[in-house]
Coordinates of C-alpha atoms and ligand atoms in Angstrom, one line a residue:
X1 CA 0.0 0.0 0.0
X2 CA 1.7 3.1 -0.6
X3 CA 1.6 5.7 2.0
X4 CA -1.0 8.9 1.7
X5 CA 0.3 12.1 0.6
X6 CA -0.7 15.2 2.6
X7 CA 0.1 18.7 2.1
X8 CA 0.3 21.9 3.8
X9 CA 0.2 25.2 2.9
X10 CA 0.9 28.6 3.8
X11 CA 2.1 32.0 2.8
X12 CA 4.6 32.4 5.8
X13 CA 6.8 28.7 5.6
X14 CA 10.1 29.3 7.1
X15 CA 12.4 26.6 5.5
X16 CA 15.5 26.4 7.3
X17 CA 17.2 26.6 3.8
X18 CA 19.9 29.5 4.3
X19 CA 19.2 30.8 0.2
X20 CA 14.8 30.9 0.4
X21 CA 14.3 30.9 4.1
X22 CA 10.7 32.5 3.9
X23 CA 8.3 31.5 1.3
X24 CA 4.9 31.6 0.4
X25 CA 3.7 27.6 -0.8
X26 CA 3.4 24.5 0.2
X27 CA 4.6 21.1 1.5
X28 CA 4.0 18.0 0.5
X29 CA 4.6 15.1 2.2
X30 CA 4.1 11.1 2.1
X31 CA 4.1 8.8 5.0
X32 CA 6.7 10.5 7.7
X33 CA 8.9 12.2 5.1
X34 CA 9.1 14.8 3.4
X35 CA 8.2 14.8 -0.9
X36 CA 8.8 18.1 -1.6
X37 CA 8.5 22.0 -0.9
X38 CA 6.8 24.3 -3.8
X39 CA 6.3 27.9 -4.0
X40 CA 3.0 29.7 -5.1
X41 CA 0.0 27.9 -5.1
X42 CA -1.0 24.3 -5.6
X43 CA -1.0 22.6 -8.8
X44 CA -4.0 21.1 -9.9
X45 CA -2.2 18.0 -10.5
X46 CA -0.6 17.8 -6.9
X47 CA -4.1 18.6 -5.4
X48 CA -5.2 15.5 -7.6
X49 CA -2.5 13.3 -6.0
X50 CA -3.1 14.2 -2.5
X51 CA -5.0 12.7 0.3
X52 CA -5.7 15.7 2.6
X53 CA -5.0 19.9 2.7
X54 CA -3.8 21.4 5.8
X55 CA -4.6 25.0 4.9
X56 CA -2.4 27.2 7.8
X57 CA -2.8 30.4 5.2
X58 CA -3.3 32.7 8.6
X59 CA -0.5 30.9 10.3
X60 CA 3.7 30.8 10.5
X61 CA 5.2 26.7 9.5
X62 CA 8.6 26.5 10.7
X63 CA 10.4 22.8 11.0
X64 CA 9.8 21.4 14.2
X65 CA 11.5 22.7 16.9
X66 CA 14.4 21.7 18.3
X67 CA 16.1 22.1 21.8
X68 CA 19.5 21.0 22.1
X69 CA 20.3 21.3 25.5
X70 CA 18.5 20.1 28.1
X71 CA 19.1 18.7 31.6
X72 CA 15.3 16.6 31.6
X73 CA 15.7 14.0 33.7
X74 CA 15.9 14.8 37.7
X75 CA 14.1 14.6 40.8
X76 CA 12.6 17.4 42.9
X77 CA 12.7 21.0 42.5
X78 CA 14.8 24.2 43.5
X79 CA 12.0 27.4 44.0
X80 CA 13.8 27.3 47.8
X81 CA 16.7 28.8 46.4
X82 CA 14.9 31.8 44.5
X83 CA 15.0 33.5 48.2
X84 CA 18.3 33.6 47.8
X85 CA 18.7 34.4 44.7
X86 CA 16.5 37.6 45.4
X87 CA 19.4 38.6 48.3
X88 CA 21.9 38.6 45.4
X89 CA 23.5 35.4 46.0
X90 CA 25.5 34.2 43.1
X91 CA 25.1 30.9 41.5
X92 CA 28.7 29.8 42.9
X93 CA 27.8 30.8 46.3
X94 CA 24.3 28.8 45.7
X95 CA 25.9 25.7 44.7
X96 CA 28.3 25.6 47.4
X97 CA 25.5 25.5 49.9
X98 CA 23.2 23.0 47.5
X99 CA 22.6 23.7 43.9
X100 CA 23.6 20.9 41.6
X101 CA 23.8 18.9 44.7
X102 CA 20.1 18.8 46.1
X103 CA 19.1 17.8 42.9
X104 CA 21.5 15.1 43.1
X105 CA 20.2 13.3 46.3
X106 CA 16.6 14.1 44.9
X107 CA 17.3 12.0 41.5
X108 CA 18.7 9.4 43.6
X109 CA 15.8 9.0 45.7
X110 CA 13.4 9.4 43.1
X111 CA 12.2 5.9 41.7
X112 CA 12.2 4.9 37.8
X113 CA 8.5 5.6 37.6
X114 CA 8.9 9.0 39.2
X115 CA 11.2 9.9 37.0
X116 CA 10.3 9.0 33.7
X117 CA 6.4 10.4 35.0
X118 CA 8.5 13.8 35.5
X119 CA 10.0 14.0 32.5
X120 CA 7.4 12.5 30.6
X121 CA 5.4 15.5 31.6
X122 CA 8.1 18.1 30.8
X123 CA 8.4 16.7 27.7
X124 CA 4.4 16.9 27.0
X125 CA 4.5 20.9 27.8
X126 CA 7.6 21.1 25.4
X127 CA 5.4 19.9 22.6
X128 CA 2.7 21.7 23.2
X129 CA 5.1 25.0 23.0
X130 CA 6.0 23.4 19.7
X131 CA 9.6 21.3 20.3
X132 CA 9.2 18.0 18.3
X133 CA 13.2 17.2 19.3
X134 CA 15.1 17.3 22.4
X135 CA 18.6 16.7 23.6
X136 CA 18.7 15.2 27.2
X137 CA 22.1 15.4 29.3
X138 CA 22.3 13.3 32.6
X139 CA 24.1 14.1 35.4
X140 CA 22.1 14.6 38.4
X141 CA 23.2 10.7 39.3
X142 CA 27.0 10.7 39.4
X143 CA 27.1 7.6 40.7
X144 CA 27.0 4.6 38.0
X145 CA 24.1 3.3 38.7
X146 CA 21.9 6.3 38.8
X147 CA 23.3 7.8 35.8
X148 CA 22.9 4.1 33.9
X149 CA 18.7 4.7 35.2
X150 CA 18.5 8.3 33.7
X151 CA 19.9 7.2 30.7
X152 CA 17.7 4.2 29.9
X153 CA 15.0 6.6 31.1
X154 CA 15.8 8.8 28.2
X155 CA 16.4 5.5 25.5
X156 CA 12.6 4.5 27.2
X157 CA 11.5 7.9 26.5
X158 CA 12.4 8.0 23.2
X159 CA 10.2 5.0 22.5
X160 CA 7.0 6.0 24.6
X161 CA 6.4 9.3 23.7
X162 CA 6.3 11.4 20.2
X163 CA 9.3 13.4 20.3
X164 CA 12.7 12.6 19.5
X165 CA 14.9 12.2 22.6
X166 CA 18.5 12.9 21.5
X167 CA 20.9 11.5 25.1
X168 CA 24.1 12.7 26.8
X169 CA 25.9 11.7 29.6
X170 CA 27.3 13.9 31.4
X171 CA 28.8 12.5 34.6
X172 CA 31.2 15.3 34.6
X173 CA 28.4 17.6 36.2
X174 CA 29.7 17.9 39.9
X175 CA 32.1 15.7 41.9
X176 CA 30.0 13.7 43.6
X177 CA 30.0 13.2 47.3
X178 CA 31.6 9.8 47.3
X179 CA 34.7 11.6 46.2
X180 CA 37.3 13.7 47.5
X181 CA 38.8 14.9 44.4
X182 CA 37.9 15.4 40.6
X183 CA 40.9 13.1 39.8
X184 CA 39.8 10.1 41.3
X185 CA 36.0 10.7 39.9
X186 CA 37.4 11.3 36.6
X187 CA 39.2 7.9 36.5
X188 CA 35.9 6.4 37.9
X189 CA 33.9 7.8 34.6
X190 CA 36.7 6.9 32.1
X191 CA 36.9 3.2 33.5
X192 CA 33.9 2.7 35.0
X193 CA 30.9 4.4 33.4
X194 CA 31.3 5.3 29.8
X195 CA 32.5 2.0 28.9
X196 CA 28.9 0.8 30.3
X197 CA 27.2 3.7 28.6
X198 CA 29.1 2.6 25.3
X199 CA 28.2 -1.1 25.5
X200 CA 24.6 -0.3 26.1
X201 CA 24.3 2.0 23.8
X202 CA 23.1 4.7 26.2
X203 CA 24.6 8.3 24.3
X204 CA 25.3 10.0 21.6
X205 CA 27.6 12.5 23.6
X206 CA 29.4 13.0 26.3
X207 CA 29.4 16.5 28.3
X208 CA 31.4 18.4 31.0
X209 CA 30.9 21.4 32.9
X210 CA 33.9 23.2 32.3
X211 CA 34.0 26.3 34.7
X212 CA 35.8 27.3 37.7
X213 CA 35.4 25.3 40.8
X214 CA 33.3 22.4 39.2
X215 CA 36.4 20.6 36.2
X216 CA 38.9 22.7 35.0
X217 CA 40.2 22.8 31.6
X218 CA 42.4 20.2 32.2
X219 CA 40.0 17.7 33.4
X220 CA 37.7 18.6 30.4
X221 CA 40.8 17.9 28.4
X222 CA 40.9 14.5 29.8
X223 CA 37.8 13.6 30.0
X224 CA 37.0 14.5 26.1
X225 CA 40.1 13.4 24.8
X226 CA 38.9 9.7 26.2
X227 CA 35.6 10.0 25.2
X228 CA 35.9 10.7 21.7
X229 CA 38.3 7.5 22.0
X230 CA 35.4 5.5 23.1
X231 CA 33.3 7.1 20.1
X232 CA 30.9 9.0 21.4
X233 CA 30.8 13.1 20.4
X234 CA 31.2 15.6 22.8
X235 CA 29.7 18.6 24.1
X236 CA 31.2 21.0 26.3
X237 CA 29.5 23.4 29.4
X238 CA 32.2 26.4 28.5
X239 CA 32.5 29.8 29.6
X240 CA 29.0 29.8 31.3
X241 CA 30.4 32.2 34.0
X242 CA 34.3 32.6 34.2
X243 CA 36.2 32.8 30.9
X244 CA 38.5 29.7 30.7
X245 CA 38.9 29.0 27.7
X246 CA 36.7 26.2 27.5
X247 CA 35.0 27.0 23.9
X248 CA 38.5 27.2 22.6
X249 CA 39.3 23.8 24.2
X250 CA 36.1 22.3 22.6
X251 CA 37.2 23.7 19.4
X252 CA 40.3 22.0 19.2
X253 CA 38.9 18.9 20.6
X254 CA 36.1 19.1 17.6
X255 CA 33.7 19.3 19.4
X256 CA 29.8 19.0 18.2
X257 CA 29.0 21.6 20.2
X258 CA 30.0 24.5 22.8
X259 CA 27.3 25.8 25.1
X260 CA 26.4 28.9 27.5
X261 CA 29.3 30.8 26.5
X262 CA 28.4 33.9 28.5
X263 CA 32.0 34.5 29.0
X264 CA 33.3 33.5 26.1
X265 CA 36.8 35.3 25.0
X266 CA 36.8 37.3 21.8
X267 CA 39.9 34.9 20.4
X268 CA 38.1 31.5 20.7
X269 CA 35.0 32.8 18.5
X270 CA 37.0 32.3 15.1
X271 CA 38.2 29.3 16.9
X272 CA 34.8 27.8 16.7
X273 CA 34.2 29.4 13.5
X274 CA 37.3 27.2 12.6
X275 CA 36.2 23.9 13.6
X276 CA 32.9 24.0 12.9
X277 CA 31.6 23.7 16.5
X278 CA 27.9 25.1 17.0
X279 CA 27.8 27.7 20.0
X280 CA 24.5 26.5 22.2
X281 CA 23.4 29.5 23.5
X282 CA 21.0 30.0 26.1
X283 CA 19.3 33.2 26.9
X284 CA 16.9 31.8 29.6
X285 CA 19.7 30.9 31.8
X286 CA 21.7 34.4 31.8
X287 CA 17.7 35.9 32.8
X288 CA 17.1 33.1 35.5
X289 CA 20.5 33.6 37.1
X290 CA 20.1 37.6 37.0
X291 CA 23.4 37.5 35.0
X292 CA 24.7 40.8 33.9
X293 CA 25.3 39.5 30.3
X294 CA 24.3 37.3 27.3
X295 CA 26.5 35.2 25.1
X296 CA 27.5 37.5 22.2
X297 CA 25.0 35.8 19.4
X298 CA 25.4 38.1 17.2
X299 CA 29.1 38.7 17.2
X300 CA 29.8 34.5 17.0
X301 CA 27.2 34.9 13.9
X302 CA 28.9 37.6 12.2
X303 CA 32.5 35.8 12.7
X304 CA 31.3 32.9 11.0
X305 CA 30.3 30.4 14.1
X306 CA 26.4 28.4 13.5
X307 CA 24.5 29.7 16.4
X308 CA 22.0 27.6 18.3
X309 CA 19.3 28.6 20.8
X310 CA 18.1 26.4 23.2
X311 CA 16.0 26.5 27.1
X312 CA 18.7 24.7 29.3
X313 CA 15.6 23.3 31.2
X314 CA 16.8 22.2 34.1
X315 CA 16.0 22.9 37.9
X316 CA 18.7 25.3 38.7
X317 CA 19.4 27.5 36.3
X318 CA 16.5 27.2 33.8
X319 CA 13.4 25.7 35.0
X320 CA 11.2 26.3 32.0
X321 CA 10.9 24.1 29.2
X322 CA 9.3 26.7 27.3
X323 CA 11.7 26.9 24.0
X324 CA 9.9 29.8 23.0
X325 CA 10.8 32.0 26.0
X326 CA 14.2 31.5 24.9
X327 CA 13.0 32.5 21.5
X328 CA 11.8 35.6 23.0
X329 CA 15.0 36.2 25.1
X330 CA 17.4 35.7 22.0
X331 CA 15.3 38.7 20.5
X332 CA 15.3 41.1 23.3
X333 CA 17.8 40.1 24.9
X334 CA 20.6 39.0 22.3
X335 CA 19.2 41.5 19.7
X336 CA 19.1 38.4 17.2
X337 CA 16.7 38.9 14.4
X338 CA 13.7 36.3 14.4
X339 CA 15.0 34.7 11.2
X340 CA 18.3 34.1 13.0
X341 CA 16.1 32.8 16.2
X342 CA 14.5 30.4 13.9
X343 CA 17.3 29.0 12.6
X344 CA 18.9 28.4 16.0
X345 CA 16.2 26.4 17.0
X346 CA 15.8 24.0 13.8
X347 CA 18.6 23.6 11.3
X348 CA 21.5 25.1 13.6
X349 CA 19.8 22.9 16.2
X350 CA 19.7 20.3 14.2
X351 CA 23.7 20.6 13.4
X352 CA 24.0 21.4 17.7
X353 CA 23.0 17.5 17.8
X354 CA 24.3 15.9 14.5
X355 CA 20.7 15.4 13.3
X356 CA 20.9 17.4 10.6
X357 CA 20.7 14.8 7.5
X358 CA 17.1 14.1 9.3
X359 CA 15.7 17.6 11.0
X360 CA 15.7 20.7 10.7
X361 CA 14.9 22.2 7.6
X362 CA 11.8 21.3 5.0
X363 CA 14.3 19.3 2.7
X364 CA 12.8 16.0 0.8
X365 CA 13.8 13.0 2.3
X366 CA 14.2 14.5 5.7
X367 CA 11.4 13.8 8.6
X368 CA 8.0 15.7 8.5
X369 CA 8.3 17.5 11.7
X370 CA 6.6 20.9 11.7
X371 CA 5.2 23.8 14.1
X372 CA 2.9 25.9 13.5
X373 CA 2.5 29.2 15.1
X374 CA -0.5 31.2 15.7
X375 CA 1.5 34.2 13.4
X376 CA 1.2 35.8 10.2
X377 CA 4.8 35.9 9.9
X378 CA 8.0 35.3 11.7
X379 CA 8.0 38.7 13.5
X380 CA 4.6 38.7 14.6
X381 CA 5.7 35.1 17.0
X382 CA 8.5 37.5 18.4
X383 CA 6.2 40.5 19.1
X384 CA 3.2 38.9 20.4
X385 CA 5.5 37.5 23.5
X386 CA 4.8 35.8 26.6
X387 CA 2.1 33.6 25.1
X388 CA 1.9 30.3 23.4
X389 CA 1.7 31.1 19.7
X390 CA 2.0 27.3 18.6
X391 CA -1.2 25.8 18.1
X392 CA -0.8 22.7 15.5
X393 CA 2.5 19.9 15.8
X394 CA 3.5 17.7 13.1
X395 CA 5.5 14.7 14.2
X396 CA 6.8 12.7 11.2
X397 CA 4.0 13.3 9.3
X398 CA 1.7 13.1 12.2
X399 CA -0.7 16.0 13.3
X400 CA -0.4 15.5 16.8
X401 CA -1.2 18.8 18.3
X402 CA -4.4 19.9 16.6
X403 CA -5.3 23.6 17.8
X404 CA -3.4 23.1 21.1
X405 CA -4.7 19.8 21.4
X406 CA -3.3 16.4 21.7
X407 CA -4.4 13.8 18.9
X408 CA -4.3 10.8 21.1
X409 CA -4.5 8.5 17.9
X410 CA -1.7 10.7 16.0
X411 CA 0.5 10.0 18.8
X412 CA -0.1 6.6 18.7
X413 CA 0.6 6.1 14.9
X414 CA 3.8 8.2 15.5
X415 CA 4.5 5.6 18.3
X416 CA 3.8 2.5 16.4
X417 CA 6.1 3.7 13.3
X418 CA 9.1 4.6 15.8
X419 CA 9.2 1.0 17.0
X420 CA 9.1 -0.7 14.0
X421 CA 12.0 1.2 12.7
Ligands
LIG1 O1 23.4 24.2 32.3 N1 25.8 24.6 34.2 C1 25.6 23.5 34.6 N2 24.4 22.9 34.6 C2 23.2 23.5 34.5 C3 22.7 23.9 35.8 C4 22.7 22.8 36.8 C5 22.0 23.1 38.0 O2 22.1 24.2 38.6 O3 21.2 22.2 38.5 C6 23.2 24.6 33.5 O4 23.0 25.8 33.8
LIG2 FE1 23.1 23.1 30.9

């Protein structure tokens, strides 16, 4: 039986193709792929061939979004340390006194089931804010066998649930409590845990924090260098609050990606132009931590690097899992032009976790993910803020948000195709 073709069509479709990246057409589409992307208006002889019209005419079609950096699996909460964030306490002087830590004892104690409930939830709000991919880091285990249980959780929740979960490990979060010193630790993830994650196929990638106090450059050095032996990519947490060097590091490491980059120094941006690593940046974070500045977005993009934006969800520094208040932030905060938003959230996002042959952009062949904002163009989802502009998700040719509601049978479909592939 071969597969229905669908198309959809409006007169605001950005493509995440760098030469047309707004048109006015239509895409069609067969089975979870995409056919084909036409401008102007339908043929007569590709309205004969197809199944169904989605007519979005009113509405903004981007490629699905994509967040590619997140921190979704963890127990508990943090709201007890807005008090002191409000009294001007830095995030150094928070995580001395818990931070990263709390969380840590709270993911331990939290079972499987509470877990993957959490996140499963998390992941349900992304959606309906319009993110059809997300990358998922551990690290709020340490110890092997809770990092081994986030990581399944995120393989599981790959399988269970529409979106695509991209995973990371990244023991090299904190130094656990077990330990006295990074060295020792360090050893204990080369030898002991990413061999595990390797054999299980757990992760893509592996990440470190990289900043003053938590591994210095010279553990992330160590730690990437053995990695990458192992095969996995890497990802590095650099420059997020001191300047260390850490995006220049990840650079000459090769890495996939480079992310926070608040501090970043002015000589490692043609660095990363260099190599090709994507600079993650995440405006939510420097806002949530009452940070006095942004990553420069605009200066990497004029030097050359592929920017990325993404939500950092996670329960110290970015508890929102809204990708588009990110969105929002990258505009007025960054000063990046929505065009440039949009493409850090699909095809630079796409590159930020090596999906791009699949995602991204509205390229035949590649999956027929797709948001669709409640926007006559791209501007109008950057000036109408503070709301949920995305009313309609397509997952691999699936329409399973349908005016801001869940298709329960979509998803299903979606489900059943994942697991036979
Ligand atoms: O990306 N910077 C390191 N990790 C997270 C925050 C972790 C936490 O505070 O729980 C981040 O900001
Ligand atoms: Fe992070």
């Amino acid at each position: 039986m071969t597969e229905q073709i669908k198309i959809l069509r409006s007169n605001s479709i950005y493509t995440g193709i760098s030469d047309r990246p707004l048109i006015d057409g239509y895409i069609l589409i067969q089975g979870s792929k995409i056919l084909e992307l036409k401008e102007g208006e339908i043929t007569a002889g590709d309205l004969a061939k197809s199944d169904k019209v989605y007519d979005f005419r009113a509405k903004t079609i981007t490629p699905g979004l994509i967040d590619s950096h997140t921190h979704l699996v963890h127990g508990g909460s943090r709201e007890k340390e807005l008090a002191l964030k409000l009294a001007g306490a830095s995030y150094m002087e928070i995580h001395k006194v818990g931070g990263i830590k709390s969380t840590v004892a709270a993911t331990r104690a939290a079972s499987s089931q509470e877990l993957r409930l959490k996140a499963q939830k998390t992941l349900e709000n992304m959606l309906r804010h319009g993110t059809t991919t997300v990358e998922a880091k551990s690290g709020y285990g340490l110890d092997l066998e809770t990092e081994l249980r986030v990581l399944r959780i995120n393989r599981e929740l790959d399988k269970i649930q529409p979106m695509t979960v991209v995973s990371t490990y990244m023991g090299a979060h904190d130094l656990p409590k077990e330990f006295d010193h990074n060295e020792a630790y360090i050893d204990f993830m080369i030898n002991e845990v990413m061999p595990k994650v390797k054999e299980e196929g757990l992760a893509e990638f592996v990440d470190v924090f990289c900043e003053e106090g938590i591994f210095s450059l010279e553990d992330t050095r160590k730690i990437g260098e053995a990695a990458k032996k192992m095969g996995f990519k890497l990802k590095i947490h650099a420059d997020e609050i001191e300047s260390m060097g850490g995006a220049g590091l990840a650079a000459e490491l090769g890495a996939t990606s480079s992310e926070h980059l608040m501090a970043i120094a002015d000589e490692d941006i043609p660095r990363m132009a260099d190599s090709g690593t994507v600079a993650v940046v995440l405006p939510a974070t420097t806002f949530f931590l009452r940070a006095e500045r942004f990553a420069p977005a605009k200066k990497m993009r004029a030097e050359g690097v592929t920017v990325a934006i993404a939500s950092d969800y996670n329960p110290g520094s970015s508890p929102c899992e809204n990708l588009q208040m990110a969105m929002d932030m990258a505009c007025f905060g960054m000063g990046l032009e929505p065009l440039e938003i949009l493409e850090g959230v699909t095809i630079n996002a796409a590159k930020a976790v090596n999906l791009d042959d699949q995602y991204g952009s509205l390229e035949a062949g590649k999956y027929a993910d797709f948001t669709i904002f409640d926007a006559s163009s791209p501007d109008y989802i950057f000036y109408h803020f503070g709301v949920n502009n995305v009313t309609d998700v397509f997952k691999w040719g699936e329409q399973v948000l349908c005016d801001r509601n869940l298709n329960t049978e979509a998803v299903d479909r979606v489900l059943a195709n994942k697991n036979s592939h």
